[in-house]
């Protein structure tokens, strides 16, 4: 957060009742976290866990990743996917060449 110049005051935080599976506990408690960064107008909603504290952590981490992507213009997930596809293609190519050489 310090590297990107993000402060805690820049966030708007709300706690919402979760939806979906989980029974009465989910329907009665406000465990889902909604975070919004005021300067960039990016927002994240997280309800992975039943714990409000964990959801706050996950939402903050995801929002910081989104802000970093917006500032730097790099999408790390896309780069990882591309690298994974390149590795798969290389292994397929090696296997095919190995088959052709053995025959």
Coordinates of C-alpha atoms in Angstrom, one line a residue:
X1 CA 0.0 0.0 0.0
X2 CA 2.9 2.4 0.8
X3 CA 4.5 1.7 -2.6
X4 CA 1.3 2.7 -4.4
X5 CA 0.6 5.7 -2.1
X6 CA -2.7 4.3 -0.9
X7 CA -4.0 5.3 2.5
X8 CA -6.7 3.7 4.7
X9 CA -8.7 7.0 4.5
X10 CA -9.1 6.5 0.7
X11 CA -11.4 3.5 1.3
X12 CA -15.1 3.4 1.9
X13 CA -16.1 0.2 3.7
X14 CA -19.6 -1.4 4.1
X15 CA -20.7 -4.6 5.6
X16 CA -23.5 -6.4 3.8
X17 CA -25.6 -9.5 4.6
X18 CA -24.3 -12.3 2.5
X19 CA -26.4 -14.3 0.1
X20 CA -26.3 -17.9 -1.0
X21 CA -25.5 -21.1 0.9
X22 CA -24.7 -21.0 4.6
X23 CA -28.0 -21.2 6.4
X24 CA -29.3 -19.0 9.1
X25 CA -25.9 -17.6 10.1
X26 CA -25.3 -16.1 6.6
X27 CA -28.8 -14.6 6.5
X28 CA -28.6 -12.9 9.9
X29 CA -25.1 -11.6 10.1
X30 CA -23.4 -8.9 7.9
X31 CA -20.2 -10.7 7.1
X32 CA -19.7 -9.7 3.5
X33 CA -17.4 -6.7 3.0
X34 CA -17.8 -4.1 0.3
X35 CA -14.7 -1.9 -0.3
X36 CA -14.5 1.1 -2.6
X37 CA -11.5 3.2 -3.4
X38 CA -12.7 6.8 -3.6
X39 CA -9.9 8.1 -5.9
X40 CA -10.1 5.5 -8.6
X41 CA -13.7 4.5 -8.1
X42 CA -12.8 0.8 -8.1
X43 CA -14.8 -1.5 -5.8
X44 CA -14.7 -5.1 -4.5
X45 CA -17.2 -7.2 -2.7
X46 CA -16.0 -10.3 -0.8
X47 CA -17.9 -12.9 1.1
X48 CA -15.7 -16.0 0.8
X49 CA -15.6 -16.7 4.5
X50 CA -18.1 -16.5 7.3
X51 CA -15.7 -14.3 9.2
X52 CA -15.9 -10.6 8.7
X53 CA -12.2 -10.1 9.5
X54 CA -11.1 -12.6 6.9
X55 CA -13.5 -11.1 4.3
X56 CA -12.0 -7.6 5.0
X57 CA -8.5 -9.0 4.5
X58 CA -9.4 -10.7 1.2
X59 CA -11.3 -7.7 -0.1
X60 CA -8.5 -5.3 0.7
X61 CA -5.9 -7.5 -1.0
X62 CA -8.1 -7.9 -4.1
X63 CA -8.8 -4.2 -4.3
X64 CA -5.1 -3.3 -4.0
X65 CA -4.3 -5.8 -6.8
X66 CA -7.0 -4.1 -8.9
X67 CA -5.6 -0.6 -8.2
X68 CA -2.1 -1.7 -9.0
X69 CA -3.2 -3.2 -12.3
X70 CA -5.1 0.1 -13.1
X71 CA -2.0 2.2 -12.3
X72 CA 0.6 0.1 -14.0
X73 CA -1.5 -1.2 -16.8
X74 CA -0.2 -4.7 -16.3
X75 CA -2.5 -7.6 -15.8
X76 CA -0.4 -10.2 -14.0
X77 CA -3.0 -12.9 -14.3
X78 CA -3.0 -12.7 -18.1
X79 CA 0.8 -12.8 -18.1
X80 CA 0.7 -15.9 -16.0
X81 CA -1.9 -17.6 -18.3
X82 CA 0.2 -16.8 -21.3
X83 CA 3.4 -18.2 -19.7
X84 CA 1.4 -21.4 -18.8
X85 CA 0.2 -21.8 -22.3
X86 CA 3.7 -21.3 -23.7
X87 CA 5.0 -24.0 -21.4
X88 CA 2.2 -26.4 -22.4
X89 CA 3.0 -25.8 -26.1
X90 CA 6.7 -26.4 -25.5
X91 CA 6.1 -29.7 -23.7
X92 CA 3.7 -30.9 -26.5
X93 CA 6.3 -29.9 -29.1
X94 CA 9.0 -31.9 -27.3
X95 CA 6.7 -35.0 -27.0
X96 CA 5.8 -34.8 -30.7
X97 CA 9.5 -34.5 -31.7
X98 CA 10.4 -37.4 -29.4
X99 CA 7.8 -39.6 -31.1
X100 CA 8.9 -38.6 -34.6
X101 CA 12.6 -39.4 -33.8
X102 CA 11.8 -42.8 -32.2
X103 CA 9.8 -44.0 -35.3

